[in-house]
Structures are given as C-alpha cells and as structure tokens.
mmCIF file of C-alpha atoms in Angstrom:
data_model
loop_
_atom_site.group_PDB
_atom_site.id
_atom_site.type_symbol
_atom_site.label_atom_id
_atom_site.label_comp_id
_atom_site.label_asym_id
_atom_site.label_seq_id
_atom_site.Cartn_x
_atom_site.Cartn_y
_atom_site.Cartn_z
ATOM 1 C CA MET A 16 -24.292 -44.425 -16.854
ATOM 2 C CA LYS A 17 -25.746 -44.815 -13.398
ATOM 3 C CA LEU A 18 -28.735 -43.808 -11.320
ATOM 4 C CA VAL A 19 -29.093 -44.170 -7.574
ATOM 5 C CA ILE A 20 -32.734 -44.940 -6.830
ATOM 6 C CA PRO A 21 -34.863 -46.716 -4.205
ATOM 7 C CA CYS A 22 -34.533 -50.472 -4.769
ATOM 8 C CA GLU A 23 -38.302 -50.790 -4.995
ATOM 9 C CA ASP A 24 -38.180 -48.640 -8.141
ATOM 10 C CA CYS A 25 -35.646 -50.782 -10.026
ATOM 11 C CA ASP A 26 -38.175 -52.659 -12.161
ATOM 12 C CA ARG A 27 -40.281 -49.618 -12.975
ATOM 13 C CA GLU A 28 -37.321 -47.350 -13.789
ATOM 14 C CA GLY A 29 -35.594 -50.116 -15.750
ATOM 15 C CA ALA A 30 -38.695 -50.661 -17.885
ATOM 16 C CA ARG A 31 -39.001 -46.938 -18.553
ATOM 17 C CA LEU A 32 -35.357 -46.579 -19.583
ATOM 18 C CA THR A 33 -35.603 -49.661 -21.809
ATOM 19 C CA ALA A 34 -38.542 -48.092 -23.596
ATOM 20 C CA LEU A 35 -36.391 -45.010 -24.208
ATOM 21 C CA GLY A 36 -33.680 -47.042 -25.927
ATOM 22 C CA PHE A 37 -31.372 -47.811 -23.015
ATOM 23 C CA ARG A 38 -29.892 -51.210 -22.206
ATOM 24 C CA ILE A 39 -30.150 -52.128 -18.517
ATOM 25 C CA ASP A 40 -26.967 -53.721 -17.146
ATOM 26 C CA GLY A 41 -28.152 -54.294 -13.583
ATOM 27 C CA CYS A 42 -29.629 -52.806 -10.435
ATOM 28 C CA THR A 43 -27.451 -53.496 -7.400
ATOM 29 C CA PRO A 44 -28.163 -52.711 -3.698
ATOM 30 C CA LEU A 45 -25.732 -50.228 -2.134
ATOM 31 C CA ALA A 46 -24.247 -51.533 1.091
ATOM 32 C CA ALA A 47 -23.555 -48.016 2.341
ATOM 33 C CA ARG A 48 -27.106 -46.838 1.645
ATOM 34 C CA PRO A 49 -29.715 -49.358 2.818
ATOM 35 C CA GLY A 50 -32.794 -49.421 0.622
ATOM 36 C CA MET A 51 -31.011 -47.705 -2.275
ATOM 37 C CA CYS A 52 -29.775 -49.352 -5.476
ATOM 38 C CA GLU A 53 -27.434 -48.405 -8.287
ATOM 39 C CA LEU A 54 -29.083 -48.824 -11.699
ATOM 40 C CA VAL A 55 -26.485 -49.169 -14.472
ATOM 41 C CA TYR A 56 -27.600 -48.489 -18.038
ATOM 42 C CA ASP A 57 -26.258 -47.589 -21.468
ATOM 43 C CA PHE A 58 -27.541 -47.086 -24.999
ATOM 44 C CA ALA A 59 -28.415 -50.209 -26.928
ATOM 45 C CA PRO A 60 -26.967 -50.113 -30.469
ATOM 46 C CA ALA A 61 -29.533 -50.169 -33.226
ATOM 47 C CA ALA A 62 -29.701 -53.390 -35.208
ATOM 48 C CA ALA A 63 -27.736 -53.132 -38.447
ATOM 49 C CA ALA A 64 -28.119 -54.858 -41.770
ATOM 50 C CA PRO A 65 -26.673 -58.364 -42.207
ATOM 51 C CA ALA A 66 -22.954 -58.169 -42.882
ATOM 52 C CA ARG A 67 -20.765 -60.083 -45.289
ATOM 53 C CA SER A 68 -18.223 -62.408 -43.785
ATOM 54 C CA ARG A 69 -15.422 -59.828 -43.988
ATOM 55 C CA ALA A 70 -17.403 -57.141 -42.164
ATOM 56 C CA PRO A 71 -17.505 -56.985 -38.352
ATOM 57 C CA ALA A 72 -20.349 -58.828 -36.667
ATOM 58 C CA ARG A 73 -23.370 -56.680 -35.926
ATOM 59 C CA SER A 74 -24.818 -56.624 -32.447
ATOM 60 C CA ALA A 75 -28.066 -58.542 -32.059
ATOM 61 C CA THR A 76 -29.285 -56.023 -29.511
ATOM 62 C CA LYS A 77 -32.168 -53.959 -30.846
ATOM 63 C CA ALA A 78 -32.691 -50.343 -29.909
ATOM 64 C CA ALA A 79 -36.121 -49.345 -28.624
ATOM 65 C CA ALA A 80 -35.736 -45.594 -28.587
ATOM 66 C CA ALA A 81 -38.761 -43.356 -28.661
ATOM 67 C CA PRO A 82 -39.604 -42.832 -32.345
ATOM 68 C CA ALA A 83 -38.203 -39.694 -33.926
ATOM 69 C CA PRO A 84 -40.440 -37.335 -35.852
ATOM 70 C CA ALA A 85 -40.419 -38.754 -39.373
ATOM 71 C CA THR A 86 -41.309 -35.509 -41.121
ATOM 72 C CA LEU A 87 -38.278 -35.575 -43.415
ATOM 73 C CA PRO A 88 -36.958 -38.289 -45.706
ATOM 74 C CA PHE A 89 -33.971 -40.028 -44.095
ATOM 75 C CA SER A 90 -34.907 -38.825 -40.595
ATOM 76 C CA GLY A 91 -34.515 -41.779 -38.208
ATOM 77 C CA ARG A 92 -34.037 -42.541 -34.543
ATOM 78 C CA GLY A 93 -30.670 -40.828 -34.494
ATOM 79 C CA ASN A 94 -29.328 -42.855 -31.567
ATOM 80 C CA PRO A 95 -25.915 -41.686 -30.316
ATOM 81 C CA LEU A 96 -22.708 -43.659 -30.294
ATOM 82 C CA SER A 97 -22.603 -46.200 -27.478
ATOM 83 C CA GLN A 98 -19.720 -47.782 -25.593
ATOM 84 C CA GLU A 99 -20.729 -51.176 -26.907
ATOM 85 C CA GLY A 100 -20.754 -49.938 -30.483
ATOM 86 C CA LEU A 101 -17.365 -48.263 -30.079
ATOM 87 C CA GLU A 102 -15.776 -51.331 -28.512
ATOM 88 C CA GLN A 103 -17.287 -53.597 -31.157
ATOM 89 C CA ALA A 104 -15.763 -51.415 -33.862
ATOM 90 C CA ALA A 105 -12.314 -51.352 -32.248
ATOM 91 C CA SER A 106 -12.399 -55.105 -31.739
ATOM 92 C CA GLY A 107 -13.523 -55.680 -35.318
ATOM 93 C CA LEU A 108 -10.471 -53.836 -36.626
ATOM 94 C CA GLY A 109 -8.038 -54.789 -33.876
ATOM 95 C CA VAL A 110 -7.080 -51.140 -33.343
ATOM 96 C CA ALA A 111 -6.960 -48.837 -30.351
ATOM 97 C CA LEU A 112 -9.749 -46.361 -29.671
ATOM 98 C CA PRO A 113 -7.669 -43.225 -30.388
ATOM 99 C CA ALA A 114 -7.341 -44.287 -34.032
ATOM 100 C CA LEU A 115 -11.116 -44.643 -34.400
ATOM 101 C CA TRP A 116 -11.749 -41.285 -32.751
ATOM 102 C CA ALA A 117 -9.227 -39.696 -35.119
ATOM 103 C CA VAL A 118 -11.040 -40.956 -38.225
ATOM 104 C CA MET A 119 -14.473 -39.963 -36.925
ATOM 105 C CA THR A 120 -13.263 -36.517 -35.902
ATOM 106 C CA VAL A 121 -11.596 -35.732 -39.216
ATOM 107 C CA GLU A 122 -14.440 -37.086 -41.352
ATOM 108 C CA THR A 123 -17.369 -35.408 -39.573
ATOM 109 C CA LYS A 124 -16.012 -33.377 -36.661
ATOM 110 C CA GLY A 125 -17.230 -36.254 -34.525
ATOM 111 C CA CYS A 126 -20.996 -36.283 -35.109
ATOM 112 C CA GLY A 127 -22.957 -38.378 -37.586
ATOM 113 C CA PHE A 128 -26.313 -36.575 -37.492
ATOM 114 C CA LEU A 129 -27.823 -33.182 -38.225
ATOM 115 C CA ALA A 130 -30.146 -31.474 -35.764
ATOM 116 C CA ASP A 131 -33.156 -32.905 -37.632
ATOM 117 C CA ARG A 132 -31.818 -36.471 -37.087
ATOM 118 C CA ARG A 133 -30.833 -37.016 -40.683
ATOM 119 C CA PRO A 134 -27.339 -38.469 -41.193
ATOM 120 C CA LEU A 135 -24.601 -36.023 -42.098
ATOM 121 C CA ILE A 136 -23.992 -36.378 -45.848
ATOM 122 C CA LEU A 137 -22.080 -34.953 -48.782
ATOM 123 C CA PHE A 138 -23.433 -35.350 -52.310
ATOM 124 C CA GLU A 139 -20.751 -35.848 -54.986
ATOM 125 C CA ARG A 140 -21.831 -34.662 -58.430
ATOM 126 C CA HIS A 141 -18.888 -36.263 -60.237
ATOM 127 C CA ILE A 142 -19.842 -39.648 -58.797
ATOM 128 C CA PHE A 143 -23.445 -39.130 -59.893
ATOM 129 C CA HIS A 144 -22.117 -38.375 -63.375
ATOM 130 C CA ARG A 145 -20.246 -41.682 -63.400
ATOM 131 C CA ARG A 146 -23.140 -43.733 -61.988
ATOM 132 C CA THR A 147 -25.555 -42.349 -64.599
ATOM 133 C CA GLY A 148 -23.285 -42.251 -67.622
ATOM 134 C CA GLY A 149 -23.439 -38.462 -67.724
ATOM 135 C CA ARG A 150 -26.965 -38.394 -69.127
ATOM 136 C CA PHE A 151 -28.013 -35.565 -66.779
ATOM 137 C CA ASP A 152 -24.955 -33.360 -67.262
ATOM 138 C CA ALA A 153 -26.631 -31.007 -69.732
ATOM 139 C CA SER A 154 -29.911 -30.563 -67.849
ATOM 140 C CA GLU A 155 -28.567 -30.623 -64.261
ATOM 141 C CA PRO A 156 -24.912 -29.544 -64.355
ATOM 142 C CA ASP A 157 -24.753 -28.561 -60.685
ATOM 143 C CA ILE A 158 -25.589 -32.112 -59.536
ATOM 144 C CA SER A 159 -24.105 -34.091 -62.438
ATOM 145 C CA SER A 160 -20.702 -33.174 -63.804
ATOM 146 C CA ARG A 161 -17.399 -34.712 -64.816
ATOM 147 C CA THR A 162 -15.658 -32.467 -62.288
ATOM 148 C CA ALA A 163 -15.907 -32.657 -58.507
ATOM 149 C CA GLY A 164 -17.020 -29.650 -56.474
ATOM 150 C CA GLY A 165 -20.021 -27.377 -56.553
ATOM 151 C CA TYR A 166 -20.973 -28.544 -53.087
ATOM 152 C CA GLY A 167 -22.420 -25.318 -51.745
ATOM 153 C CA LYS A 168 -23.323 -25.237 -48.076
ATOM 154 C CA GLY A 169 -23.274 -28.338 -45.916
ATOM 155 C CA GLY A 170 -26.073 -29.673 -43.760
ATOM 156 C CA ALA A 171 -29.600 -29.502 -45.147
ATOM 157 C CA ASN A 172 -28.393 -28.096 -48.480
ATOM 158 C CA GLN A 173 -26.777 -31.440 -49.255
ATOM 159 C CA TYR A 174 -30.173 -33.110 -48.869
ATOM 160 C CA ASP A 175 -31.674 -30.602 -51.296
ATOM 161 C CA ARG A 176 -29.082 -31.694 -53.844
ATOM 162 C CA LEU A 177 -29.603 -35.355 -53.005
ATOM 163 C CA MET A 178 -33.381 -35.131 -53.404
ATOM 164 C CA ARG A 179 -33.001 -33.548 -56.838
ATOM 165 C CA ALA A 180 -30.716 -36.405 -57.828
ATOM 166 C CA ILE A 181 -33.121 -38.972 -56.401
ATOM 167 C CA ALA A 182 -35.846 -37.617 -58.658
ATOM 168 C CA LEU A 183 -33.591 -38.541 -61.589
ATOM 169 C CA ASP A 184 -32.143 -41.872 -60.392
ATOM 170 C CA ARG A 185 -32.606 -42.931 -56.766
ATOM 171 C CA THR A 186 -30.049 -45.734 -56.681
ATOM 172 C CA ALA A 187 -27.337 -43.645 -58.344
ATOM 173 C CA ALA A 188 -28.111 -40.714 -56.019
ATOM 174 C CA LEU A 189 -27.713 -42.805 -52.862
ATOM 175 C CA GLU A 190 -24.521 -44.336 -54.237
ATOM 176 C CA SER A 191 -23.142 -40.851 -55.004
ATOM 177 C CA THR A 192 -23.456 -39.645 -51.415
ATOM 178 C CA SER A 193 -21.199 -40.159 -48.398
ATOM 179 C CA TRP A 194 -23.008 -41.014 -45.178
ATOM 180 C CA GLY A 195 -22.613 -40.666 -41.419
ATOM 181 C CA LEU A 196 -19.703 -40.727 -39.012
ATOM 182 C CA GLY A 197 -17.277 -42.321 -41.452
ATOM 183 C CA GLN A 198 -18.650 -40.600 -44.588
ATOM 184 C CA VAL A 199 -18.869 -43.967 -46.325
ATOM 185 C CA MET A 200 -19.826 -43.593 -49.979
ATOM 186 C CA GLY A 201 -23.050 -45.283 -50.985
ATOM 187 C CA PHE A 202 -21.316 -47.139 -53.812
ATOM 188 C CA ASN A 203 -19.167 -48.796 -51.117
ATOM 189 C CA ALA A 204 -22.212 -50.288 -49.370
ATOM 190 C CA VAL A 205 -21.300 -53.890 -50.190
ATOM 191 C CA ALA A 206 -17.733 -53.343 -49.010
ATOM 192 C CA ALA A 207 -19.159 -51.843 -45.812
ATOM 193 C CA GLY A 208 -21.144 -55.021 -45.183
ATOM 194 C CA TYR A 209 -24.580 -54.211 -46.610
ATOM 195 C CA PRO A 210 -26.478 -55.735 -49.548
ATOM 196 C CA ASP A 211 -26.833 -52.374 -51.285
ATOM 197 C CA ALA A 212 -26.830 -48.603 -50.739
ATOM 198 C CA GLU A 213 -30.498 -48.535 -49.781
ATOM 199 C CA SER A 214 -29.907 -50.996 -46.927
ATOM 200 C CA MET A 215 -26.840 -49.116 -45.725
ATOM 201 C CA VAL A 216 -28.646 -45.796 -45.690
ATOM 202 C CA THR A 217 -31.622 -47.268 -43.817
ATOM 203 C CA ALA A 218 -29.313 -48.565 -41.072
ATOM 204 C CA MET A 219 -27.293 -45.363 -40.868
ATOM 205 C CA CYS A 220 -30.432 -43.285 -40.345
ATOM 206 C CA GLN A 221 -31.038 -45.125 -37.080
ATOM 207 C CA SER A 222 -27.802 -44.836 -35.099
ATOM 208 C CA GLU A 223 -24.206 -43.726 -34.997
ATOM 209 C CA ASP A 224 -23.320 -47.307 -34.047
ATOM 210 C CA ALA A 225 -24.563 -48.483 -37.450
ATOM 211 C CA GLN A 226 -22.645 -45.665 -39.128
ATOM 212 C CA LEU A 227 -19.458 -46.598 -37.303
ATOM 213 C CA LEU A 228 -19.781 -50.307 -38.074
ATOM 214 C CA GLY A 229 -20.302 -49.478 -41.733
ATOM 215 C CA MET A 230 -17.065 -47.511 -41.642
ATOM 216 C CA VAL A 231 -15.342 -50.462 -39.995
ATOM 217 C CA GLY A 232 -16.657 -52.831 -42.637
ATOM 218 C CA PHE A 233 -15.241 -50.667 -45.408
ATOM 219 C CA ILE A 234 -11.866 -50.327 -43.651
ATOM 220 C CA ARG A 235 -11.637 -54.090 -43.291
ATOM 221 C CA ASP A 236 -12.674 -54.732 -46.868
ATOM 222 C CA ALA A 237 -10.087 -52.242 -48.159
ATOM 223 C CA ARG A 238 -7.452 -53.747 -45.840
ATOM 224 C CA LEU A 239 -6.673 -50.396 -44.273
ATOM 225 C CA ALA A 240 -6.651 -51.487 -40.624
ATOM 226 C CA ARG A 241 -2.934 -52.206 -40.787
ATOM 227 C CA HIS A 242 -2.288 -48.530 -41.511
ATOM 228 C CA LEU A 243 -4.354 -47.504 -38.491
ATOM 229 C CA LYS A 244 -2.326 -49.861 -36.342
ATOM 230 C CA SER A 245 1.029 -48.645 -37.645
ATOM 231 C CA GLY A 246 0.100 -44.964 -37.767
ATOM 232 C CA ASP A 247 0.820 -44.705 -41.494
ATOM 233 C CA TRP A 248 -1.715 -41.949 -42.013
ATOM 234 C CA ALA A 249 -0.704 -41.133 -45.573
ATOM 235 C CA ALA A 250 -1.351 -44.722 -46.646
ATOM 236 C CA PHE A 251 -4.635 -44.809 -44.751
ATOM 237 C CA ALA A 252 -5.810 -41.482 -46.184
ATOM 238 C CA GLN A 253 -4.949 -42.587 -49.718
ATOM 239 C CA GLY A 254 -7.012 -45.752 -49.317
ATOM 240 C CA TYR A 255 -9.880 -44.141 -47.453
ATOM 241 C CA ASN A 256 -10.151 -40.685 -49.037
ATOM 242 C CA GLY A 257 -8.705 -41.367 -52.460
ATOM 243 C CA PRO A 258 -5.526 -40.425 -54.338
ATOM 244 C CA GLU A 259 -6.127 -36.688 -53.968
ATOM 245 C CA PHE A 260 -6.173 -36.839 -50.155
ATOM 246 C CA GLN A 261 -3.283 -34.396 -49.894
ATOM 247 C CA LYS A 262 -5.400 -31.543 -51.278
ATOM 248 C CA ASN A 263 -7.328 -31.472 -48.009
ATOM 249 C CA LYS A 264 -4.355 -32.600 -45.915
ATOM 250 C CA TYR A 265 -6.302 -35.581 -44.616
ATOM 251 C CA ASP A 266 -3.142 -37.388 -43.529
ATOM 252 C CA GLU A 267 -1.938 -34.424 -41.498
ATOM 253 C CA LYS A 268 -5.333 -33.942 -39.870
ATOM 254 C CA LEU A 269 -5.556 -37.640 -39.007
ATOM 255 C CA ARG A 270 -2.058 -37.685 -37.560
ATOM 256 C CA THR A 271 -2.761 -34.630 -35.404
ATOM 257 C CA ALA A 272 -6.045 -36.036 -34.118
ATOM 258 C CA ALA A 273 -4.558 -39.463 -33.383
ATOM 259 C CA THR A 274 -1.683 -37.909 -31.474
ATOM 260 C CA ARG A 275 -4.046 -35.820 -29.379
ATOM 261 C CA PHE A 276 -6.354 -38.731 -28.580
ATOM 262 C CA GLY A 277 -3.399 -41.013 -27.920
ATOM 263 C CA MET A 278 -2.228 -38.657 -25.176
ATOM 264 C CA GLY A 279 -5.726 -38.813 -23.634
ATOM 265 C CA PRO A 280 -8.283 -38.368 -22.398
ATOM 266 C CA LEU A 281 -10.789 -39.588 -24.980
ATOM 267 C CA PRO A 282 -14.113 -37.831 -25.569
ATOM 268 C CA SER A 283 -16.874 -38.704 -23.121
ATOM 269 C CA LEU A 284 -19.728 -40.708 -24.625
ATOM 270 C CA GLU A 285 -22.022 -39.423 -21.887
ATOM 271 C CA VAL A 286 -21.232 -35.821 -22.799
ATOM 272 C CA ARG A 287 -21.674 -36.631 -26.510
ATOM 273 C CA THR A 288 -25.090 -38.100 -25.772
ATOM 274 C CA ALA A 289 -26.147 -34.975 -23.911
ATOM 275 C CA GLN A 290 -24.796 -32.706 -26.653
ATOM 276 C CA LEU A 291 -26.606 -34.669 -29.346
ATOM 277 C CA PHE A 292 -29.903 -34.568 -27.451
ATOM 278 C CA LEU A 293 -29.498 -30.863 -26.751
ATOM 279 C CA MET A 294 -28.923 -30.309 -30.466
ATOM 280 C CA TYR A 295 -32.068 -32.291 -31.300
ATOM 281 C CA ARG A 296 -34.014 -30.057 -28.916
ATOM 282 C CA GLY A 297 -32.670 -26.878 -30.514
ATOM 283 C CA TYR A 298 -30.062 -25.899 -27.896
ATOM 284 C CA ASN A 299 -26.600 -24.797 -29.038
ATOM 285 C CA ALA A 300 -24.102 -26.953 -27.178
ATOM 286 C CA GLY A 301 -21.228 -25.829 -29.388
ATOM 287 C CA GLY A 302 -21.083 -29.070 -31.343
ATOM 288 C CA VAL A 303 -21.100 -32.775 -30.516
ATOM 289 C CA ASP A 304 -17.539 -33.632 -29.568
ATOM 290 C CA GLY A 305 -17.658 -35.265 -26.146
ATOM 291 C CA TRP A 306 -15.999 -32.360 -24.320
ATOM 292 C CA PHE A 307 -17.933 -30.540 -21.620
ATOM 293 C CA GLY A 308 -17.096 -26.916 -22.329
ATOM 294 C CA GLU A 309 -18.668 -23.533 -21.724
ATOM 295 C CA ASN A 310 -21.194 -23.768 -24.570
ATOM 296 C CA THR A 311 -22.345 -27.206 -23.487
ATOM 297 C CA GLN A 312 -22.776 -26.020 -19.911
ATOM 298 C CA LYS A 313 -24.756 -22.956 -21.006
ATOM 299 C CA ALA A 314 -27.047 -25.115 -23.123
ATOM 300 C CA LEU A 315 -27.501 -27.589 -20.287
ATOM 301 C CA ILE A 316 -28.335 -24.826 -17.816
ATOM 302 C CA GLN A 317 -30.977 -23.472 -20.175
ATOM 303 C CA PHE A 318 -32.427 -26.956 -20.607
ATOM 304 C CA GLN A 319 -32.529 -27.401 -16.836
ATOM 305 C CA LYS A 320 -34.335 -24.092 -16.447
ATOM 306 C CA ASP A 321 -36.800 -24.883 -19.224
ATOM 307 C CA ASN A 322 -37.639 -28.267 -17.706
ATOM 308 C CA ALA A 323 -37.910 -27.318 -14.018
ATOM 309 C CA LEU A 324 -34.772 -29.262 -13.088
ATOM 310 C CA PRO A 325 -32.258 -28.215 -10.426
ATOM 311 C CA VAL A 326 -30.066 -25.656 -12.185
ATOM 312 C CA SER A 327 -26.628 -27.054 -11.404
ATOM 313 C CA GLY A 328 -24.874 -26.768 -14.754
ATOM 314 C CA ARG A 329 -23.705 -30.342 -14.173
ATOM 315 C CA LEU A 330 -24.560 -33.308 -16.350
ATOM 316 C CA ASP A 331 -26.181 -35.338 -13.625
ATOM 317 C CA ASP A 332 -28.325 -38.446 -14.015
ATOM 318 C CA ALA A 333 -31.583 -36.532 -13.684
ATOM 319 C CA SER A 334 -30.639 -34.167 -16.513
ATOM 320 C CA LEU A 335 -29.486 -36.972 -18.796
ATOM 321 C CA VAL A 336 -32.668 -38.955 -18.226
ATOM 322 C CA ALA A 337 -34.779 -35.831 -18.791
ATOM 323 C CA LEU A 338 -32.915 -35.180 -22.041
ATOM 324 C CA SER A 339 -33.491 -38.739 -23.235
ATOM 325 C CA ARG A 340 -37.188 -38.507 -22.411
ATOM 326 C CA SER A 341 -37.485 -35.207 -24.252
ATOM 327 C CA VAL A 342 -36.350 -36.589 -27.596
#
C-alpha cells in the first residue's frame, strides 16, 4: 500500500502508521513531484507462538495495532491477512498461492474473524464427547454426544456452545473447536506448531496471519502439501477434513476454487483489509473476499460520508488509512 505525502511528513506519518499496526517499507522522494514522497507500508503479521521444527517459521515482526475492545472472551486484535503472512505460508509449504486461497475460501469463505473480532469457529460436540469420556452426555446432550451435528447457527451461537463447554472442561472445549481461516481443530494444536490448544487459540485471536500459519503447520505435519502441489483434492480433503469429506463435497469445492484462482486474478489483500475493517465498524460490505463489488462500494461510500471524506466510492489511501484509524 502506498501514500503520496510531503517528504517532511515521512517520519510523522510513518510513526502514526506503525502505531496502527502497519509495517513501514520506505519513504522515497518522487522525481516527478519535487518535495513529495511515496510512503510504502503494509500490515505487520502478529507474532505467533513458538513452532515445532516441522512447522513453518513464524515471523519475528510484532504487530502494534490499536487494541481491540476486549469486551468478549476470545476477542483480539483481529489483524487482517498480510502479503508477508501469505507469502510465508506459501513458502513454508512450497505451493502456489491459488492452492492456499482455495483452502481458505472453502473452509471459511475467506475470512477468519467475526464482526466482533473473535475468530470464526465451529464447536464439535462429538469431539467434546471423546475428549471428556462422555461424562457430560446425559446432562448436556446438545454439546456432548457420540454423534456429530447439532451445530445450530454459526457465528456467535458457536461461542455460546463453546462457553457452555468451557464451564465443564476448558481444555477439552478448546480442543473440540475448529479455529480461524483454516478451521484447525484445537486437538491438532501441537501438529499446527503450538504447545497446546490454549496457545494456538491465543495466537489465532490476534491475526489471520497466525491462523494461516497454524493451518500451514498442520498441513506440513500431516504431509498433505504434496496433494496441494499435485492437485489431488480428494486425497487432500480426506487428510484435512476427515474420511467423510465427500458428504460435504469438500474435494469438489476445493477443485473448483483452485481452478478459479489458478486462472486469476487472486483476491486483493487491500480490498480484504478494507472489507474486514468495514465489517468491524458495522458496515455491510457483502463479506470479506477480496473482491471490490457493489456491496463493498456502497459500504465504502457510506463510510466516506460518515467520516467527512471525499465521497469517491474508490478505495483510496485516505479511506484505507481512515478505516485503519477507526478500528
């Protein structure tokens, strides 16, 4: 991302953006515009938990985003996916970006957070049954059962179910829930590169980069990267989603998404960032998918009006900076 500003403002604007969670990549004078400089910046990935040797290396860069309202358990900074985080994930697996986008899109429709900055989750009652030896089946059958299902609505409802389970057994509850962009199960935390489920969840509350790297760690540990490389989506889905993957046609969905992304273009991280911030502020951008469509433009226009910005309907630097400052 770039801003064109007076060169005398480089230090001040760079410090302000750093405080908002951006990484400053340089401020370069423009030969064609004397006295003006181009400030290049991007999101700094949040620091993740120490990884095991088989998990991809975590970035040492620490995010310094403005703190999110911590009114809800599991509500964190909610930093969006960054180019650095995406490239680190692709490099860690040795796969092309379209394959990563396919997995993220199928698992979560491309976004790892809810509007309240809690990670997207799904609580699995049959896993909770296994992790607790079934001792809560009789008293709490809707959150502890031999059979899968009974999910109810997504979003906040899943946290209602999770919190009830936590009151019974916190560790088992966290391990019985899938988290973030890759919907990594808590009981796979060690495979994903974390010491335990608690550590994984803490990291995934902070950024989509941490969520993505956890997904990468699990893929590496399960030796599934080769299927991403070869496009064997049935084999990948069986290893990633389990032996009953065909019930939800995961392999078909992954193949379709990979084909689409392989033809290009890929989603825009800048648009995703704007969509995520608009969602945090309560605007309906039509989802967080990296495509600048009619709903995103309408939401952006309303944000521009509400914040006394030039109403252009374009995702310009001023609007993106204003969005980042507002969250």
